[in-house]
Coordinates of C-alpha atoms in Angstrom, one line a residue:
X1 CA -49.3 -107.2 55.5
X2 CA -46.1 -106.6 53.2
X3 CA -45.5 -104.2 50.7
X4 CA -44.7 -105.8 47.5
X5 CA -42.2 -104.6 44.9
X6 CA -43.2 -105.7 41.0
X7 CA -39.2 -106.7 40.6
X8 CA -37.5 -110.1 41.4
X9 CA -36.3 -113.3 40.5
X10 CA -35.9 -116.6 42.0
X11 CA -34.9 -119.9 40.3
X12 CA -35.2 -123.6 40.9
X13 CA -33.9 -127.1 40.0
X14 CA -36.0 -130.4 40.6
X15 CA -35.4 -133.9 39.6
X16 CA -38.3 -136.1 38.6
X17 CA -38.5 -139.9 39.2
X18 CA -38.9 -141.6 35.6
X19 CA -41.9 -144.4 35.6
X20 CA -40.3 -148.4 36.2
X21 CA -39.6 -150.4 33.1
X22 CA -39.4 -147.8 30.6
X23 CA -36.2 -146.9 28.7
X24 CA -35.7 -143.9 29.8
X25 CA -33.2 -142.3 32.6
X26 CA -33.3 -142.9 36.3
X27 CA -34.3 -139.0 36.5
X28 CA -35.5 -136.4 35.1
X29 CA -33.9 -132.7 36.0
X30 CA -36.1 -130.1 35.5
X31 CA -35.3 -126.5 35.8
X32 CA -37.5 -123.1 36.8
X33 CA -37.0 -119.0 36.0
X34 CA -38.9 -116.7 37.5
X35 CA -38.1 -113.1 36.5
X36 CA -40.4 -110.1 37.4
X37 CA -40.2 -106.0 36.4
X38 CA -42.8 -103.5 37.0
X39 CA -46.1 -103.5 34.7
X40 CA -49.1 -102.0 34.8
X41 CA -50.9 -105.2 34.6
X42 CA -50.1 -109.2 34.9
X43 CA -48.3 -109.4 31.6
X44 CA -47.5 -113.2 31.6
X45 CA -44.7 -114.6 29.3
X46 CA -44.5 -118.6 29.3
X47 CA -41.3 -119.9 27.8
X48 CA -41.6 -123.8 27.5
X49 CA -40.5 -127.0 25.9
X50 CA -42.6 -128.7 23.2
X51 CA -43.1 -131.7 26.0
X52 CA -44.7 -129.7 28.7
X53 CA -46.9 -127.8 26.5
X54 CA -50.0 -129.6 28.1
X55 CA -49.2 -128.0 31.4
X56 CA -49.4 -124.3 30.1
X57 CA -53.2 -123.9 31.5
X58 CA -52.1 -125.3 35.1
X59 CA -49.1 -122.9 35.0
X60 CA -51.3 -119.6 33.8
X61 CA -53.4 -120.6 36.6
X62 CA -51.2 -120.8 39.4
X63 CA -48.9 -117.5 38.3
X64 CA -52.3 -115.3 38.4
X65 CA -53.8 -117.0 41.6
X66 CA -50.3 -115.5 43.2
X67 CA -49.1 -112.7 41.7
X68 CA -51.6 -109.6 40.4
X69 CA -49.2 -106.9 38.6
X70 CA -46.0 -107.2 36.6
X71 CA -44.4 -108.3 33.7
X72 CA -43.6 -111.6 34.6
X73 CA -41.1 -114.4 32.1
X74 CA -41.5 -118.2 33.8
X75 CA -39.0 -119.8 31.2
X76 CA -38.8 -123.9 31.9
X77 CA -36.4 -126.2 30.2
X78 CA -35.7 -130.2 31.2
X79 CA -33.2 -132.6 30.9
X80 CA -34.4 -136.2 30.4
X81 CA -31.6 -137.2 32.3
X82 CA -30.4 -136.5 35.9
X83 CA -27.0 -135.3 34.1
X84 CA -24.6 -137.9 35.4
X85 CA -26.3 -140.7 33.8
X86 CA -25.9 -142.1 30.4
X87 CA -28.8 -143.5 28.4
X88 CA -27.9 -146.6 26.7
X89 CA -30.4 -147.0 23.7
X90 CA -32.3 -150.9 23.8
X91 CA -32.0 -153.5 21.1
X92 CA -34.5 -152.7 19.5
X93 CA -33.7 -148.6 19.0
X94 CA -30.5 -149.9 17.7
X95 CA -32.1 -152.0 15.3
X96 CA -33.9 -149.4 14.0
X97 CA -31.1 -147.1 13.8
X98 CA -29.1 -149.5 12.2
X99 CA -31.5 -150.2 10.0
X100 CA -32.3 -146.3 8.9
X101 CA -28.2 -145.8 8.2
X102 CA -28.6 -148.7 5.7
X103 CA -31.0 -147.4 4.0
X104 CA -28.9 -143.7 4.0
X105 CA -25.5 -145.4 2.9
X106 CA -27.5 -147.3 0.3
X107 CA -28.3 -144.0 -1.5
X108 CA -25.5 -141.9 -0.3
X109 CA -22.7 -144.3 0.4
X110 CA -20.3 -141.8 0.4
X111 CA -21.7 -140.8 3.9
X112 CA -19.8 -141.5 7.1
X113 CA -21.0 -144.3 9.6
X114 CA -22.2 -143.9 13.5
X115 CA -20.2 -143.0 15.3
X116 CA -21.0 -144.1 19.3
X117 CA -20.9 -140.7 20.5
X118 CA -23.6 -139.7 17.6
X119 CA -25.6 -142.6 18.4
X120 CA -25.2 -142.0 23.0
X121 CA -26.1 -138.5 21.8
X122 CA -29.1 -139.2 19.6
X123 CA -30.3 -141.5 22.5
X124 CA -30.4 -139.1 24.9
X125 CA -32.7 -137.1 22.6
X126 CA -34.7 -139.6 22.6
X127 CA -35.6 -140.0 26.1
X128 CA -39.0 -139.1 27.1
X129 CA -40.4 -137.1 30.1
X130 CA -41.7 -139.4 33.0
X131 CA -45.6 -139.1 32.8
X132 CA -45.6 -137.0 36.1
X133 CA -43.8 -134.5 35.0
X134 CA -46.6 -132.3 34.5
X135 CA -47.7 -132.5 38.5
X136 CA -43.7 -132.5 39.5
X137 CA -43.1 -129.0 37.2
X138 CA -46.1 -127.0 39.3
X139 CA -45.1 -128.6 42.4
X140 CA -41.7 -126.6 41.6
X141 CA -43.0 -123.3 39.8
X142 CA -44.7 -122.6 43.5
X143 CA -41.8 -123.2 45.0
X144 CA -40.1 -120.8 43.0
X145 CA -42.9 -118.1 43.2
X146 CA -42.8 -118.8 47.1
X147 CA -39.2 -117.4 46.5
X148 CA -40.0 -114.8 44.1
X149 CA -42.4 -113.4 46.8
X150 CA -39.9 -113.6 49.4
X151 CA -38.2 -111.5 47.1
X152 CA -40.6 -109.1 45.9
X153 CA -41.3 -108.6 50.0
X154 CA -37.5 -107.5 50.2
X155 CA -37.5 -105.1 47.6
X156 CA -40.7 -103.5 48.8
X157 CA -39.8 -103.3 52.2
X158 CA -36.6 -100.9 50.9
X159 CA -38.9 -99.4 48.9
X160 CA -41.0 -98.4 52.2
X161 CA -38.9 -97.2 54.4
X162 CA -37.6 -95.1 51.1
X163 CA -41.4 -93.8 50.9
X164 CA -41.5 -93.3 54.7
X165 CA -38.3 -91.2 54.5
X166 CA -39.7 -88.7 51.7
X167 CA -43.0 -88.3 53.3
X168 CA -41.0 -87.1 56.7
X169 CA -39.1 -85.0 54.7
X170 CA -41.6 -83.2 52.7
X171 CA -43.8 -82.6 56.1
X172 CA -40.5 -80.9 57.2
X173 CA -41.0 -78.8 54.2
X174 CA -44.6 -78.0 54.7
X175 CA -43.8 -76.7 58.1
X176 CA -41.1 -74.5 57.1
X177 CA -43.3 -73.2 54.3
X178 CA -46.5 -72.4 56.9
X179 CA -45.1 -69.1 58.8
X180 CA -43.7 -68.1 55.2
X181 CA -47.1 -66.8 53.8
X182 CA -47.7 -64.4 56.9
X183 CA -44.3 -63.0 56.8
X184 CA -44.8 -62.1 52.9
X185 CA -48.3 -60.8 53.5
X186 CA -46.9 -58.9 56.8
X187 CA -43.9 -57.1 54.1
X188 CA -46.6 -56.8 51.8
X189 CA -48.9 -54.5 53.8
X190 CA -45.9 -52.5 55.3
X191 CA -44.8 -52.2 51.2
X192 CA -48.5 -51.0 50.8
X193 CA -48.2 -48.8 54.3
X194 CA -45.5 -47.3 53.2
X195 CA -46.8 -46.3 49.4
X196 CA -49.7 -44.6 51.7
X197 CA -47.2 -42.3 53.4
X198 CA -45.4 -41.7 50.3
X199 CA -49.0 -40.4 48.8
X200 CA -50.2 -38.7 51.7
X201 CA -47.4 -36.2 51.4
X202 CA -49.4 -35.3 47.9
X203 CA -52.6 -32.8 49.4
X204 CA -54.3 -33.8 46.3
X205 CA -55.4 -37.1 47.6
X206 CA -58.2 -37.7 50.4
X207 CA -56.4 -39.6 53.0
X208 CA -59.1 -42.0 54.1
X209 CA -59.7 -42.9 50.6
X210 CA -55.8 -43.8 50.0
X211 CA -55.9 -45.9 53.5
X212 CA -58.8 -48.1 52.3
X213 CA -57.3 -48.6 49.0
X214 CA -54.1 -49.8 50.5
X215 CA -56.0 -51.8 53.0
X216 CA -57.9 -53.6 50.3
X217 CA -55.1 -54.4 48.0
X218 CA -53.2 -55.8 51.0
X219 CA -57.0 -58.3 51.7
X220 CA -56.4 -59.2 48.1
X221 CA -52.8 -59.8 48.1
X222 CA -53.1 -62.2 51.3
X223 CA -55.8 -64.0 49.5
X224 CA -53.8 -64.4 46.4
X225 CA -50.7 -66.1 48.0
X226 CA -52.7 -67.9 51.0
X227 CA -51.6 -71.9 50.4
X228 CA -52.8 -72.9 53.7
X229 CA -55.4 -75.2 51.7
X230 CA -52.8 -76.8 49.5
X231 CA -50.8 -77.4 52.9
X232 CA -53.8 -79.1 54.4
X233 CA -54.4 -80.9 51.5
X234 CA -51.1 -82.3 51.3
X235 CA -50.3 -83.3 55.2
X236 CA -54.0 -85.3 54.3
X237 CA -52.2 -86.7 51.1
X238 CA -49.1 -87.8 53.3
X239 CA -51.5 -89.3 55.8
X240 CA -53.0 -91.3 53.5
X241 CA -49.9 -92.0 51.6
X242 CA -48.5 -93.9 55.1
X243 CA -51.6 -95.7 56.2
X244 CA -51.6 -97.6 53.0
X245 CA -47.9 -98.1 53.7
X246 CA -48.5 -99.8 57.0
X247 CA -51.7 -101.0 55.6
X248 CA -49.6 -103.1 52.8
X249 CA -50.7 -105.4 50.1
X250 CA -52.0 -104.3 46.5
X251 CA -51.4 -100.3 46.9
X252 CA -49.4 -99.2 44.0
X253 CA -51.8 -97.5 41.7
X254 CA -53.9 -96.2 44.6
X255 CA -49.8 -95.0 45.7
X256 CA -49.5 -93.7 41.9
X257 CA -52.7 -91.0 42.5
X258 CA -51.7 -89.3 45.6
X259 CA -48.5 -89.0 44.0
X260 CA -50.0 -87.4 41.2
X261 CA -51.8 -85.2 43.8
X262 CA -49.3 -84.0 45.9
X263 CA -47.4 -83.2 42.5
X264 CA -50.1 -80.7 41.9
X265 CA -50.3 -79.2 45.2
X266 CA -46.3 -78.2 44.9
X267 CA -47.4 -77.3 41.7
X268 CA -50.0 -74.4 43.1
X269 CA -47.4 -74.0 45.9
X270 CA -45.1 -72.8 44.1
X271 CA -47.2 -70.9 41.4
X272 CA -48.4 -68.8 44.8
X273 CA -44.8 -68.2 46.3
X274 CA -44.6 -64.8 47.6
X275 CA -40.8 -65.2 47.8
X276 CA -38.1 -66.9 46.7
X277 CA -37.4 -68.7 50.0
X278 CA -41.4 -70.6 49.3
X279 CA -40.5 -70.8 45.5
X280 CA -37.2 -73.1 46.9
X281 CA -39.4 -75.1 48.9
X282 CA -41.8 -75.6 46.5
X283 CA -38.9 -77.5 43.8
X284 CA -37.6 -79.3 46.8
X285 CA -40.9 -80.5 47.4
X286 CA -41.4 -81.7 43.7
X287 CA -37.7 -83.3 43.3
X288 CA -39.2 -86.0 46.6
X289 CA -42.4 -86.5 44.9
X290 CA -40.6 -87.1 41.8
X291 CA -38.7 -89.5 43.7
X292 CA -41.7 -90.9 45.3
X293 CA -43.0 -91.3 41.6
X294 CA -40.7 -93.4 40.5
X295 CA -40.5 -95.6 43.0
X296 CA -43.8 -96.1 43.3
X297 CA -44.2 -97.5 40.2
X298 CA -42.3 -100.3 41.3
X299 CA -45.2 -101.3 43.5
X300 CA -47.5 -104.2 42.8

């Protein structure tokens, strides 16, 4: 199954047959938006004409039956006509309008008369939808989500091999980091070794006591910096991270928390580094997460 980014945008044009024996156009042309960004939910912004009002319920419907996360904009707008037609007004609408600018000009005869450009342009505001409109306008918004998915699928593929990338490169990391710890604790107990000598030169000091103390300090001091735990957990946070890769579908906000969890194991990395070659490791580690981070959140 396919990854899917939150961002895309597809749009469509459809013409609608207009019913026989009315007035109106040969066609109408209707026209479809579909723009996506990332969300934390479905946030659902409808943007239509007064005339298609009625099919806002059908339109909800279908938008959350196909898409789960996302701020998503569906803007629709029509034309009554096909665009290379002209509507020529009956006898009777001219009657009528005739009829209304007598009655203006008899109050205000000052005002100008119709012009035939007013009254071509007044007619095609008058033309009405075709009654299946309605079924024609979902027909095309699942078209056009088809294509937004298509999209989506695009994006999140990118956005996967991006994720695959990182997570190779921060088990590269890891494994540099493992033989680090044993070096530091090996310098550490020469360090401590070393302080021994120093003091056994002193006669005041019982020398079995001095070896046990230094002995002890260097247990301590391996415990202290040992981050073969937060290693482990992290190669299991990487597992996890790619089998939900390969698994696809809805995994961005399970993505989002083993982000946040591999940001606090380089976190207690790098509060443990013993030197400055693991404290290196340890940012390089939380610049890819932080790249992870981001992109994840593009993730539906």
């Amino acid at each position: 199954m396919a990854v899917y980014s939150m961002t895309g945008y597809a749009a469509l044009a459809g013409a609608v047959e207009a019913e026989s024996g009315t007035a109106a156009a040969a066609t109408a042309a209707l026209r479809v938006e579909v723009r996506a960004v990332n969300g934390r939910f479905l946030d659902l912004t409808l943007r239509l004409p007064d005339e298609l009002r009625a099919a806002e319920p059908a339109l909800r419907e279908c938008v959350s039956a196909r898409v789960r996360r996302g701020k998503l904009e569906l803007r629709v707008s029509f034309d009554a006509t096909d665009g290379t037609t002209v509507r020529v007004p009956s006898a009777a609408e001219l009657q009528r309008l005739a009829t209304a600018q007598e009655q203006v000009r008899a109050w205000l005869p000052q005002a100008a008369p119709l012009s035939v450009a007013e009254v071509l342009q007044w007619a095609q505001r008058g033309a009405s939808l075709p009654a299946n409109a309605a079924e024609a306008l979902l027909a095309l918004v699942r078209r056009a989500l088809d294509e937004l998915q298509q999209a989506r699928a695009r994006e999140g593929e990118r956005l996967a091999l991006m994720l695959h990338d990182r997570v190779h490169r921060l088990r590269t990391l890891a494994a540099q980091a493992e033989p680090l710890v044993p070096q530091a604790v090996a310098q550490q107990r020469e360090r401590y070794l070393q302080r021994l000598h120093e003091a056994l030169a002193d006669a005041r000091v019982d020398a079995a006591t001095l070896q046990e103390r230094a002995l002890a300090e260097a247990a301590a001091y391996a415990l202290r910096i040992d981050v073969a735990e937060e290693l482990t957990r992290l190669h299991s946070h990487l597992d996890e991270i790619e089998r939900l890769l390969h698994q696809g579908g809805e995994v961005g906000k399970r993505l989002d928390f083993l982000i946040q969890e591999l940001h606090r194991e380089a976190n207690t990395l790098g509060s443990k580094a013993a030197n400055l070659e693991l404290t290196r490791l340890s940012v390089d580690m939380k610049v890819l997460i932080e790249q992870m981070r981001e992109q994840v959140q593009n993730l539906e």
